[in-house]
Short mmCIF file of C-alpha atoms and ligand atoms in Angstrom, two decimals:
data_model
loop_
_atom_site.label_atom_id
_atom_site.label_comp_id
_atom_site.label_asym_id
_atom_site.label_seq_id
_atom_site.Cartn_x
_atom_site.Cartn_y
_atom_site.Cartn_z
CA MET E 1 12.50 -12.82 27.16
CA LYS E 2 12.76 -8.84 26.60
CA LYS E 3 15.67 -8.93 24.16
CA GLN E 4 16.57 -8.11 20.95
CA TYR E 5 16.22 -10.66 18.13
CA ILE E 6 18.67 -11.15 15.92
CA ASN E 7 19.07 -14.63 13.51
CA GLY E 8 16.37 -16.61 15.74
CA GLN E 9 18.43 -15.77 18.79
CA TRP E 10 17.32 -13.57 21.87
CA CYS E 11 20.51 -11.11 22.08
CA ASP E 12 21.93 -7.98 24.31
CA ALA E 13 22.91 -4.60 22.35
CA VAL E 14 26.47 -5.28 20.75
CA GLY E 15 27.93 -2.13 22.94
CA GLY E 16 26.18 -3.74 26.07
CA GLY E 17 23.71 -0.75 26.17
CA ILE E 18 20.41 -0.61 28.16
CA TRP E 19 17.08 0.88 27.95
CA LYS E 20 14.97 1.96 31.30
CA VAL E 21 11.41 1.37 30.18
CA GLN E 22 8.94 4.16 32.20
CA ASN E 23 5.60 3.77 33.19
CA PRO E 24 4.02 6.96 32.05
CA ALA E 25 0.96 6.69 34.39
CA THR E 26 3.08 6.64 37.05
CA GLU E 27 6.44 7.40 36.05
CA GLU E 28 8.14 4.54 37.58
CA PHE E 29 10.69 2.57 35.95
CA ILE E 30 9.22 -0.98 35.16
CA ALA E 31 11.82 -3.06 33.38
CA GLU E 32 15.38 -2.79 31.35
CA VAL E 33 16.06 -3.72 27.76
CA PRO E 34 18.88 -3.66 24.98
CA TYR E 35 19.49 -0.45 23.51
CA GLY E 36 21.63 -1.19 20.26
CA ASP E 37 22.70 0.98 17.37
CA ASP E 38 24.03 0.55 13.82
CA ARG E 39 26.18 -2.46 14.82
CA ASP E 40 23.00 -4.42 15.96
CA CYS E 41 21.18 -3.18 12.97
CA ILE E 42 24.10 -4.25 10.51
CA GLN E 43 24.09 -7.77 12.11
CA ALA E 44 20.21 -7.98 11.86
CA ILE E 45 20.45 -6.87 8.12
CA ALA E 46 23.30 -9.77 7.40
CA ALA E 47 20.94 -12.31 9.06
CA ALA E 48 17.66 -11.20 6.73
CA GLU E 49 19.87 -10.89 3.96
CA ARG E 50 21.14 -14.59 4.37
CA ALA E 51 17.58 -15.73 5.06
CA PHE E 52 15.95 -13.78 2.37
CA ASP E 53 16.07 -16.55 -0.64
CA SER E 54 14.79 -19.74 1.00
CA TRP E 55 12.05 -17.07 2.42
CA LYS E 56 10.96 -16.17 -1.10
CA LYS E 57 11.09 -19.85 -2.64
CA LEU E 58 8.23 -20.69 -0.28
CA THR E 59 4.97 -20.70 -1.70
CA GLY E 60 2.55 -18.11 -0.48
CA TRP E 61 0.36 -21.11 0.91
CA GLU E 62 3.58 -22.21 3.06
CA ARG E 63 4.19 -18.62 4.19
CA GLY E 64 0.76 -17.87 4.78
CA ALA E 65 0.63 -21.35 7.05
CA LEU E 66 3.77 -20.08 9.40
CA LEU E 67 1.56 -16.52 9.74
CA ARG E 68 -1.69 -17.91 10.64
CA ARG E 69 0.36 -19.57 13.30
CA VAL E 70 1.71 -16.21 14.51
CA ALA E 71 -1.69 -14.71 14.82
CA ASP E 72 -3.26 -18.05 17.09
CA LEU E 73 0.12 -16.99 19.22
CA ILE E 74 -0.86 -13.77 19.84
CA ARG E 75 -4.85 -14.30 20.37
CA SER E 76 -3.58 -16.79 23.17
CA TYR E 77 -1.30 -14.32 24.61
CA ALA E 78 -3.16 -11.00 24.00
CA GLU E 79 -4.20 -10.24 27.60
CA THR E 80 -0.76 -10.81 28.91
CA PHE E 81 0.87 -9.24 26.06
CA ALA E 82 -1.78 -6.43 26.53
CA ARG E 83 -1.04 -5.49 30.51
CA GLU E 84 2.58 -4.96 29.17
CA THR E 85 1.52 -2.34 26.12
CA THR E 86 -0.80 -0.73 29.14
CA LEU E 87 2.13 -0.69 31.36
CA GLU E 88 4.83 0.96 28.96
CA CYS E 89 2.16 3.52 26.86
CA GLY E 90 -0.57 4.04 29.44
CA LYS E 91 -3.79 3.31 27.36
CA PRO E 92 -6.31 1.46 29.01
CA LEU E 93 -6.40 -2.25 29.18
CA ARG E 94 -9.39 -2.60 27.11
CA GLU E 95 -7.94 -0.62 24.14
CA ALA E 96 -4.58 -2.60 24.64
CA VAL E 97 -6.57 -5.96 24.41
CA GLY E 98 -8.44 -4.39 21.19
CA GLU E 99 -5.24 -3.75 19.65
CA TRP E 100 -3.12 -7.08 20.16
CA GLN E 101 -6.76 -8.50 18.49
CA VAL E 102 -6.05 -6.36 15.38
CA ALA E 103 -2.43 -7.69 15.24
CA ALA E 104 -3.58 -10.87 15.21
CA ASP E 105 -6.18 -10.28 12.66
CA LEU E 106 -3.29 -8.68 10.21
CA PHE E 107 -1.35 -12.03 10.75
CA GLU E 108 -4.45 -13.92 9.85
CA TRP E 109 -5.42 -11.61 6.78
CA TYR E 110 -2.01 -11.62 5.34
CA GLY E 111 -1.58 -15.32 6.04
CA GLU E 112 -4.42 -15.76 3.66
CA GLU E 113 -3.39 -12.99 1.25
CA ALA E 114 0.13 -14.70 0.75
CA LYS E 115 -1.60 -17.07 -1.82
CA ARG E 116 -2.71 -13.98 -3.50
CA ALA E 117 0.07 -12.34 -5.27
CA TYR E 118 -1.29 -12.26 -8.79
CA GLY E 119 0.37 -10.91 -11.89
CA ARG E 120 -1.07 -9.99 -15.34
CA VAL E 121 -0.94 -11.45 -18.68
CA ILE E 122 -0.78 -8.41 -21.26
CA PRO E 123 -1.97 -9.24 -24.58
CA ALA E 124 0.80 -8.07 -27.10
CA LYS E 125 0.52 -6.25 -30.31
CA ARG E 126 2.75 -9.13 -32.22
CA SER E 127 1.38 -12.43 -32.46
CA ASP E 128 4.68 -13.79 -31.48
CA ARG E 129 5.12 -12.22 -28.52
CA ARG E 130 3.89 -13.39 -25.11
CA MET E 131 3.94 -10.92 -22.30
CA GLN E 132 3.54 -11.62 -18.58
CA VAL E 133 4.14 -9.30 -15.34
CA ILE E 134 5.15 -11.53 -12.49
CA LEU E 135 5.62 -10.07 -8.56
CA GLU E 136 8.52 -10.70 -6.49
CA PRO E 137 9.13 -9.70 -3.35
CA MET E 138 11.62 -6.58 -2.92
CA GLY E 139 14.18 -7.89 -0.49
CA VAL E 140 15.00 -6.91 2.97
CA VAL E 141 12.68 -4.58 4.48
CA GLY E 142 13.30 -2.36 7.27
CA ILE E 143 10.36 -1.20 9.11
CA ILE E 144 10.39 1.68 11.88
CA THR E 145 7.34 2.53 14.09
CA ALA E 146 5.86 4.72 16.97
CA TRP E 147 4.92 4.37 20.45
CA ASN E 148 1.13 4.76 19.65
CA PHE E 149 0.18 1.46 18.56
CA PRO E 150 3.26 -0.12 19.45
CA ALA E 151 1.86 -3.63 18.60
CA TYR E 152 -0.37 -2.64 15.59
CA ASN E 153 2.43 -0.43 13.81
CA PRO E 154 4.92 -3.22 13.41
CA ALA E 155 2.32 -6.36 12.97
CA ARG E 156 1.04 -4.13 10.01
CA ALA E 157 3.98 -3.67 8.17
CA CYS E 158 5.70 -7.10 9.15
CA ALA E 159 2.89 -9.40 8.61
CA ALA E 160 2.61 -7.90 5.03
CA ALA E 161 6.22 -7.85 4.22
CA LEU E 162 6.57 -11.64 5.30
CA ALA E 163 3.13 -12.27 3.13
CA ALA E 164 5.24 -10.91 0.20
CA GLY E 165 8.05 -13.06 0.64
CA CYS E 166 10.73 -10.05 2.01
CA THR E 167 12.71 -10.41 5.11
CA VAL E 168 12.53 -7.64 7.94
CA VAL E 169 14.31 -5.99 10.22
CA CYS E 170 11.91 -4.13 12.46
CA LYS E 171 12.90 -1.13 14.95
CA GLY E 172 9.83 -0.19 17.43
CA SER E 173 9.78 2.86 19.10
CA GLU E 174 12.24 3.04 22.11
CA TYR E 175 9.16 3.87 24.18
CA THR E 176 7.55 0.70 24.24
CA PRO E 177 9.87 -1.73 23.29
CA LEU E 178 8.17 -4.78 25.38
CA SER E 179 5.24 -5.02 23.03
CA SER E 180 7.62 -5.13 19.80
CA MET E 181 9.64 -7.88 22.11
CA ASN E 182 6.55 -9.42 22.51
CA LEU E 183 5.03 -9.42 18.89
CA PHE E 184 8.47 -11.07 18.12
CA ARG E 185 7.89 -13.98 21.22
CA ALA E 186 4.78 -14.97 18.87
CA LEU E 187 7.04 -14.64 15.40
CA HIS E 188 9.44 -16.97 17.14
CA GLU E 189 7.23 -19.56 18.80
CA ALA E 190 5.36 -19.83 15.26
CA GLY E 191 8.64 -21.22 13.76
CA LEU E 192 10.00 -18.60 11.12
CA PRO E 193 13.14 -19.62 9.77
CA PRO E 194 16.43 -17.82 11.53
CA GLY E 195 16.57 -14.30 9.83
CA VAL E 196 13.59 -13.95 8.56
CA ALA E 197 12.02 -11.41 11.13
CA ASN E 198 14.50 -9.61 13.21
CA LEU E 199 14.27 -6.49 15.77
CA VAL E 200 16.54 -4.18 17.27
CA ASN E 201 15.78 -1.63 19.81
CA GLY E 202 18.10 1.40 20.50
CA ASP E 203 19.70 4.48 18.76
CA ALA E 204 17.10 5.43 16.22
CA ALA E 205 19.38 7.91 14.01
CA ARG E 206 22.08 4.86 14.10
CA ILE E 207 19.54 2.48 13.21
CA GLY E 208 17.77 4.83 10.49
CA ALA E 209 21.21 5.59 9.04
CA ALA E 210 22.57 1.62 8.82
CA LEU E 211 18.71 0.77 6.98
CA LEU E 212 19.19 3.84 4.98
CA GLU E 213 23.16 2.96 3.98
CA GLN E 214 23.12 -0.70 3.42
CA ASP E 215 22.46 -1.78 0.25
CA ALA E 216 20.66 -5.13 0.72
CA VAL E 217 17.92 -3.14 2.18
CA ARG E 218 15.33 -2.54 -0.57
CA LYS E 219 13.07 -0.61 1.36
CA ILE E 220 12.15 1.28 4.54
CA SER E 221 8.09 1.35 5.64
CA PHE E 222 8.35 4.02 8.50
CA THR E 223 5.27 4.98 10.76
CA GLY E 224 6.19 7.90 12.63
CA SER E 225 6.23 12.07 12.49
CA THR E 226 6.35 14.10 9.25
CA ARG E 227 9.58 15.56 10.64
CA VAL E 228 11.45 11.76 10.70
CA GLY E 229 9.90 10.51 7.64
CA LYS E 230 11.18 13.90 5.66
CA LEU E 231 14.83 12.83 7.04
CA LEU E 232 14.23 9.44 5.90
CA MET E 233 13.18 10.76 2.16
CA ASP E 234 16.30 12.73 2.20
CA GLY E 235 18.50 9.73 3.20
CA ALA E 236 16.81 7.31 0.72
CA SER E 237 17.78 9.13 -2.43
CA ARG E 238 21.72 7.83 -1.65
CA THR E 239 20.72 4.28 -2.35
CA VAL E 240 17.38 4.72 -4.13
CA LYS E 241 15.30 3.08 -1.70
CA ARG E 242 11.82 2.33 -1.85
CA LEU E 243 9.47 4.07 0.96
CA ALA E 244 6.71 3.53 2.45
CA LEU E 245 5.76 6.43 5.07
CA GLU E 246 2.79 6.49 7.33
CA LEU E 247 3.24 9.91 8.83
CA GLY E 248 0.95 12.59 10.89
CA GLY E 249 -2.35 13.53 10.62
CA ASN E 250 -4.84 16.29 11.04
CA ALA E 251 -8.27 15.37 10.85
CA PRO E 252 -11.36 17.40 10.29
CA VAL E 253 -14.90 16.85 11.13
CA LEU E 254 -17.81 18.36 9.64
CA ILE E 255 -21.11 18.19 11.44
CA PHE E 256 -24.18 19.40 9.64
CA ASP E 257 -27.37 20.61 11.55
CA ASP E 258 -29.51 17.27 10.46
CA VAL E 259 -28.01 15.06 12.59
CA ASP E 260 -28.91 13.35 16.31
CA VAL E 261 -26.43 16.48 18.06
CA ALA E 262 -26.71 14.35 21.58
CA ALA E 263 -25.67 11.19 19.88
CA VAL E 264 -23.09 12.66 17.63
CA ALA E 265 -21.50 14.60 20.34
CA ARG E 266 -21.57 11.69 23.11
CA THR E 267 -19.47 9.31 20.36
CA ALA E 268 -17.29 12.33 19.20
CA VAL E 269 -16.12 12.20 22.95
CA SER E 270 -15.00 8.75 23.02
CA GLY E 271 -13.91 9.32 19.43
CA ARG E 272 -11.44 12.13 20.03
CA PHE E 273 -10.26 11.08 23.27
CA ARG E 274 -9.20 7.45 22.43
CA ASN E 275 -5.24 6.37 23.15
CA ALA E 276 -5.55 10.25 24.64
CA GLY E 277 -5.41 11.78 21.60
CA GLN E 278 -2.52 9.85 20.39
CA VAL E 279 -3.73 8.38 17.09
CA CYS E 280 -2.62 9.45 13.62
CA ASN E 281 -6.01 9.07 11.97
CA ILE E 282 -8.18 10.33 15.02
CA PRO E 283 -10.45 13.11 14.38
CA GLN E 284 -8.80 16.39 15.48
CA ARG E 285 -10.70 19.85 14.48
CA PHE E 286 -14.44 19.38 14.63
CA TYR E 287 -16.47 22.02 12.20
CA VAL E 288 -19.83 22.22 13.36
CA ALA E 289 -23.12 24.11 11.79
CA GLU E 290 -23.65 27.19 13.44
CA ASN E 291 -26.93 26.54 14.55
CA ILE E 292 -26.32 23.47 16.79
CA TYR E 293 -22.64 25.00 17.85
CA GLU E 294 -23.60 26.07 21.34
CA ASP E 295 -25.38 22.56 21.97
CA PHE E 296 -22.58 20.50 20.51
CA LEU E 297 -19.82 22.50 22.94
CA ASN E 298 -22.09 22.01 25.84
CA ILE E 299 -22.65 18.24 25.12
CA THR E 300 -18.94 17.31 24.46
CA SER E 301 -17.62 19.57 27.42
CA THR E 302 -20.14 17.35 30.00
CA HIS E 303 -19.07 14.39 28.54
CA ALA E 304 -15.45 15.34 28.23
CA GLN E 305 -15.20 16.01 32.24
CA GLN E 306 -17.09 12.57 32.96
CA LEU E 307 -14.16 10.44 31.22
CA ARG E 308 -12.21 8.95 34.37
CA VAL E 309 -8.39 9.80 33.63
CA GLY E 310 -5.92 7.38 35.18
CA ASN E 311 -3.93 4.50 34.91
CA GLY E 312 -5.09 2.27 32.42
CA LEU E 313 -4.81 -0.96 34.30
CA GLU E 314 -7.22 0.32 36.66
CA GLU E 315 -11.24 -0.99 36.07
CA GLY E 316 -13.38 1.80 34.58
CA VAL E 317 -10.42 4.36 33.38
CA ALA E 318 -11.49 5.57 29.94
CA MET E 319 -8.26 7.57 29.29
CA GLY E 320 -4.59 7.19 30.29
CA PRO E 321 -1.68 9.63 30.31
CA LEU E 322 0.55 10.78 27.18
CA ILE E 323 3.74 8.62 26.40
CA ASN E 324 6.26 11.11 27.91
CA ARG E 325 6.95 14.68 29.74
CA ARG E 326 7.73 15.74 25.97
CA GLN E 327 4.56 14.87 24.64
CA GLN E 328 2.65 16.28 27.55
CA GLN E 329 4.50 19.99 27.60
CA HIS E 330 3.66 19.79 23.54
CA VAL E 331 0.03 19.74 24.32
CA LEU E 332 -0.11 22.12 26.98
CA GLN E 333 1.79 24.85 24.68
CA LEU E 334 -0.51 23.93 21.75
CA LEU E 335 -3.49 25.13 24.44
CA ASP E 336 -1.61 28.15 25.11
CA LEU E 337 -1.15 29.28 21.65
CA ALA E 338 -4.48 28.39 20.62
CA GLU E 339 -5.82 30.84 23.79
CA GLN E 340 -3.64 33.53 22.22
CA GLN E 341 -5.27 32.84 18.72
CA GLY E 342 -8.50 33.62 19.94
CA ALA E 343 -9.70 30.01 21.26
CA SER E 344 -11.46 29.63 24.90
CA LEU E 345 -10.55 26.70 27.09
CA LEU E 346 -14.03 25.41 28.48
CA CYS E 347 -12.96 22.59 30.36
CA GLY E 348 -9.60 20.34 30.83
CA GLY E 349 -6.00 20.86 29.93
CA GLN E 350 -5.18 20.28 33.35
CA THR E 351 -2.12 18.22 34.60
CA LEU E 352 -2.02 15.78 37.74
CA GLU E 353 -0.08 15.03 40.45
CA LYS E 354 1.90 12.00 39.10
CA GLY E 355 2.44 10.93 35.72
CA PHE E 356 2.28 12.71 32.11
CA PHE E 357 -1.47 13.32 32.27
CA VAL E 358 -3.52 16.28 30.50
CA THR E 359 -7.31 15.79 31.31
CA PRO E 360 -9.74 15.98 28.26
CA ALA E 361 -10.25 19.63 27.12
CA VAL E 362 -12.88 20.98 25.23
CA VAL E 363 -12.04 24.19 23.16
CA ALA E 364 -14.69 27.13 21.90
CA ASP E 365 -12.80 28.10 18.63
CA ARG E 366 -15.15 30.41 16.93
CA SER E 367 -12.22 32.39 14.88
CA GLY E 368 -10.48 28.66 13.77
CA ALA E 369 -7.02 28.73 15.68
CA VAL E 370 -4.23 28.24 13.15
CA VAL E 371 -2.06 25.90 15.62
CA PHE E 372 -4.85 23.70 15.17
CA ARG E 373 -4.77 23.60 11.48
CA GLN E 374 -1.27 23.41 10.90
CA GLN E 375 0.24 21.22 13.65
CA GLU E 376 -1.04 17.72 14.91
CA ILE E 377 -2.34 18.13 18.04
CA PHE E 378 -1.65 14.52 19.45
CA GLY E 379 -3.20 14.98 22.63
CA PRO E 380 -6.53 14.97 24.35
CA VAL E 381 -7.68 18.27 22.99
CA LEU E 382 -11.34 18.77 21.17
CA PRO E 383 -11.51 22.05 19.24
CA VAL E 384 -14.92 23.03 17.95
CA ILE E 385 -15.03 26.00 15.06
CA PRO E 386 -18.58 26.95 13.52
CA PHE E 387 -19.39 26.94 10.08
CA ASN E 388 -22.19 28.55 7.91
CA THR E 389 -22.02 26.66 4.58
CA LEU E 390 -20.71 23.37 3.14
CA ASP E 391 -18.25 25.44 0.78
CA GLU E 392 -16.69 27.29 3.97
CA ALA E 393 -16.14 24.44 6.19
CA LEU E 394 -14.59 22.31 2.67
CA ARG E 395 -12.12 25.29 2.41
CA GLN E 396 -11.02 25.31 6.21
CA ALA E 397 -10.95 21.91 6.50
CA ASN E 398 -8.43 20.98 3.46
CA ASP E 399 -6.40 24.11 4.72
CA THR E 400 -3.72 21.95 6.54
CA PRO E 401 -0.51 20.49 5.14
CA TYR E 402 -1.80 16.95 6.37
CA GLY E 403 -3.94 14.51 4.49
CA LEU E 404 -4.61 11.44 6.47
CA ALA E 405 -8.37 11.11 7.30
CA ALA E 406 -11.72 13.33 7.32
CA TYR E 407 -14.97 13.12 8.86
CA VAL E 408 -18.75 13.72 7.76
CA TRP E 409 -21.67 13.52 9.66
CA THR E 410 -24.63 14.22 8.17
CA GLN E 411 -28.23 12.48 7.32
CA ASN E 412 -28.30 13.60 3.72
CA LEU E 413 -26.61 11.77 1.13
CA LYS E 414 -26.01 14.49 -1.47
CA ARG E 415 -24.40 16.67 0.95
CA ALA E 416 -22.27 12.98 2.36
CA TYR E 417 -21.12 12.55 -1.34
CA VAL E 418 -20.34 16.18 -2.01
CA ALA E 419 -18.35 16.53 1.07
CA ALA E 420 -16.62 13.34 0.61
CA GLU E 421 -15.62 13.91 -2.98
CA GLY E 422 -14.64 17.42 -1.70
CA LEU E 423 -12.26 16.56 1.35
CA ARG E 424 -8.37 16.06 0.03
CA PHE E 425 -7.98 12.99 2.49
CA GLY E 426 -7.10 9.60 2.18
CA MET E 427 -9.23 8.25 4.18
CA ILE E 428 -13.10 9.54 5.05
CA GLY E 429 -15.32 8.40 7.61
CA VAL E 430 -18.93 9.35 6.74
CA ASN E 431 -21.03 8.62 10.32
CA GLU E 432 -18.38 6.45 11.29
CA TRP E 433 -15.19 7.26 13.54
CA ALA E 434 -12.89 4.59 12.67
CA PRO E 435 -12.60 4.65 8.44
CA HIS E 436 -10.05 1.82 8.51
CA ALA E 437 -9.88 -1.89 8.52
CA THR E 438 -7.76 -4.66 8.43
CA GLU E 439 -8.78 -5.53 4.69
CA ALA E 440 -9.08 -1.76 3.86
CA PRO E 441 -5.89 0.24 2.52
CA PHE E 442 -4.60 3.10 5.32
CA GLY E 443 -2.71 5.62 3.78
CA GLY E 444 -2.47 9.53 3.99
CA TRP E 445 -2.22 12.38 1.30
CA LYS E 446 0.11 15.20 1.06
CA GLN E 447 2.52 15.54 3.65
CA SER E 448 0.70 12.61 5.74
CA GLY E 449 2.60 10.15 3.94
CA LEU E 450 3.47 8.23 0.65
CA GLY E 451 2.25 4.36 -0.16
CA HIS E 452 -0.73 2.03 1.76
CA GLU E 453 -0.66 -0.32 4.46
CA SER E 454 -2.97 -2.86 5.09
CA GLY E 455 -5.44 -4.66 2.54
CA SER E 456 -4.01 -6.26 -0.73
CA GLU E 457 -2.34 -2.73 -1.59
CA GLY E 458 -0.38 -3.51 2.04
CA MET E 459 1.13 -6.41 0.59
CA LEU E 460 1.99 -5.34 -3.00
CA GLU E 461 4.00 -2.54 -1.54
CA TYR E 462 6.61 -4.89 -0.99
CA MET E 463 6.69 -6.80 -4.27
CA GLU E 464 8.53 -5.37 -7.07
CA LYS E 465 6.75 -5.98 -10.80
CA LYS E 466 8.63 -7.98 -13.50
CA LEU E 467 7.99 -7.97 -17.12
CA ILE E 468 8.74 -10.87 -19.05
CA THR E 469 8.31 -11.19 -22.47
CA ILE E 470 8.84 -13.80 -24.88
CA ASN E 471 9.64 -14.31 -28.68
CA LEU E 472 8.16 -17.41 -30.20
CA SER E 473 9.40 -16.52 -33.59
P1 LIG N 1 8.85 9.68 15.42
O1 LIG N 1 8.59 10.26 14.24
O2 LIG N 1 9.53 10.46 16.80
O3 LIG N 1 9.42 8.36 15.67
C1 LIG N 1 8.85 7.05 15.23
C2 LIG N 1 9.98 6.03 15.36
O4 LIG N 1 11.11 6.50 14.39
C3 LIG N 1 10.49 5.72 16.43
O5 LIG N 1 10.67 4.15 16.51
C4 LIG N 1 11.63 6.51 16.62
O6 LIG N 1 12.72 5.82 17.25
C5 LIG N 1 12.24 6.61 15.08
N1 LIG N 1 13.39 7.87 15.11
C6 LIG N 1 13.06 8.93 15.20
N2 LIG N 1 14.11 9.19 15.17
C7 LIG N 1 14.91 8.91 13.96
C8 LIG N 1 16.06 8.91 12.90
N3 LIG N 1 16.43 9.95 12.82
N4 LIG N 1 16.22 8.01 11.97
C9 LIG N 1 15.25 6.90 12.00
N5 LIG N 1 14.39 6.64 12.69
C10 LIG N 1 14.29 7.69 13.70
O7 LIG N 1 7.24 9.61 15.83
P2 LIG N 1 6.34 9.04 17.10
O8 LIG N 1 6.55 10.30 18.16
O9 LIG N 1 6.83 7.67 17.36
O10 LIG N 1 5.26 8.77 16.79
C11 LIG N 1 4.14 9.65 16.70
C12 LIG N 1 3.85 10.19 15.27
O11 LIG N 1 3.52 8.96 14.30
C13 LIG N 1 2.90 10.95 15.15
O12 LIG N 1 3.25 11.81 14.04
C14 LIG N 1 1.28 10.33 14.46
O13 LIG N 1 0.60 10.85 13.50
C15 LIG N 1 2.60 9.10 13.77
N6 LIG N 1 1.62 8.11 13.46
C16 LIG N 1 1.23 7.68 12.33
C17 LIG N 1 0.71 6.56 11.73
C18 LIG N 1 -0.05 6.37 10.20
O14 LIG N 1 -0.38 5.25 9.84
N7 LIG N 1 -0.36 7.48 9.48
C19 LIG N 1 0.47 5.61 12.78
C20 LIG N 1 0.41 5.88 14.14
C21 LIG N 1 1.38 7.08 14.56
#
C-alpha cells in the first residue's frame, strides 16, 4: 500500500494531489503516490494528539515490545524494501539492504532503551524536602527527513520518539516516498495503536508550516539541509517549539605520512563514493601530508576509475546516480568553481547519457579551493590538499561553517589525540570511515545542527524533565 498513513488508515491526499516517483538511474517514472499538504498534516497532528495520552501511559516495556516487533518485520522485508529504495534513490542494492538492516537495529535498540528512561533523586539542602526529577514524553513530534537515507533517517527519529512515549507525524522526502511508506507498513503490521505514528507526503513548505504553527506539536526533528534548518529555526520561535536539527556537513580528513598509503587511499575511495557522496558525515576534503601527497592522488585516481557506475540494481555496481537533475547540476557547478579557484580535475566528473550520474571525480587541490571548505559537495568528488604541519592541517580543517564529522589517519597515538581534540566537529573517526552507530550519539556542531539522534541521548531529546519537590514538614 503506497499511501499516506493517518490515524491507522492508508489514505490519499485531501486535495487529491499525486506525485510521480522517478528512478534517478533511468529517469523513468516508477510509481504514483499521494501528494498532500497542510490539510493532511493537520489531520495527522489531530490523530497524534488524540493518541498521545494512552501511548504515554503504556510502560516502556509495553512500547518496547511493539518497537522490537517493528524491527523483526523490517528484517523480514529487508530485501523487498531495499529494492524499492534503490529504485527511487539510486544507491546500490547492497547499500540499500544495509540501510534497512540498520533501520531494524534502531527499532530493536530503542525497543530496549524504552525501559531505561531514568530520572534522578536530588539530595535536598533542607532535611524536610525530597526532590526528584522524572522524565516525561514531550507530546506530538513532527519528523521531517531527507532522501539520502530514506529508511534510516525516518527510522532513527521515529524509533527514539516512540520509545520516549511521544506520538509522531512524519514527512519523508518527496523524492523517496516509497521507503517511508514501507517503514510505516512495518509500524502498521506491528500493531501500533491508530494515531501513534502518522505519515504524510507532499508540499514541504505547507506541511512544514502546519507543523510549526500547531501548538500540539511540541518538537520538530529535522534531517536535511542547513538552509531549511534555518527556516525551521525562524518559524519555531512562534510557538517556542523544540528543535532537533541534523543538518549538512563538510568533513575534513587528516592523513599523516606514517600510514600505509595504498591501504588508506583504497578505503578512502569506497568511503568517499558511498551513496555517490550523498552522505552528511562522509569524508569530504582530504588533507594529506606533503611527502605522500602524489602517491595518495595516484592511488585514489586509479581506484576511482575502476568503480563501476550504473543502475544500483545491477550486480557489481559500486556507485549509482545522484538523486535528481538539480543535484547533478550542483556538483558539476562546484567542480567548475573549484577549477576556477586553482584545482585540477584528475579523473571523473562526467555525466552519462541517461540518468543523473556524475562519475567519481578526484581533484588535485594544492591551493585548497574555498568552495570545498565553505559548501557541502554532496556528490562524488574527492579533493586532495597537501599539508606540512599538524597546526596548518587543523587550521584548514576547521575553516568551515560546518561541524558534523572529521577523520584522522595515523599510527601515532599522540598525533591522533592532538588532532581529534583540535578538530571542532561532533564526531571524529580515528582510522575509521564510519564514526557513528545506533548505540552512540550522532550530532553536529556549528551550522551542522542542534541536539543528538541515536544512542541514549537520542531518546532523551524527546523527553521533558519534571522536578517534583515534596514538603514533609
Ligand atoms: P532538504 O533540506 O532540501 O530537504 C529535507 C526535508 O525537508 C525534505 O523532506 C523536504 O521535503 C523538507 N523541506 C524542504 N523545504 C521545507 C520547508 N520549507 N519546510 C519544511 N520542510 C521542508 O535536504 P535534502 O536535499 O533532502 O537532503 C540533503 C541534506 O540533508 C544535506 O545537506 C545533508 O547533509 C543533510 N543530511 C543531514 C543528516 C544528518 O544527520 N546530519 C543526515 C542526512 C542528510
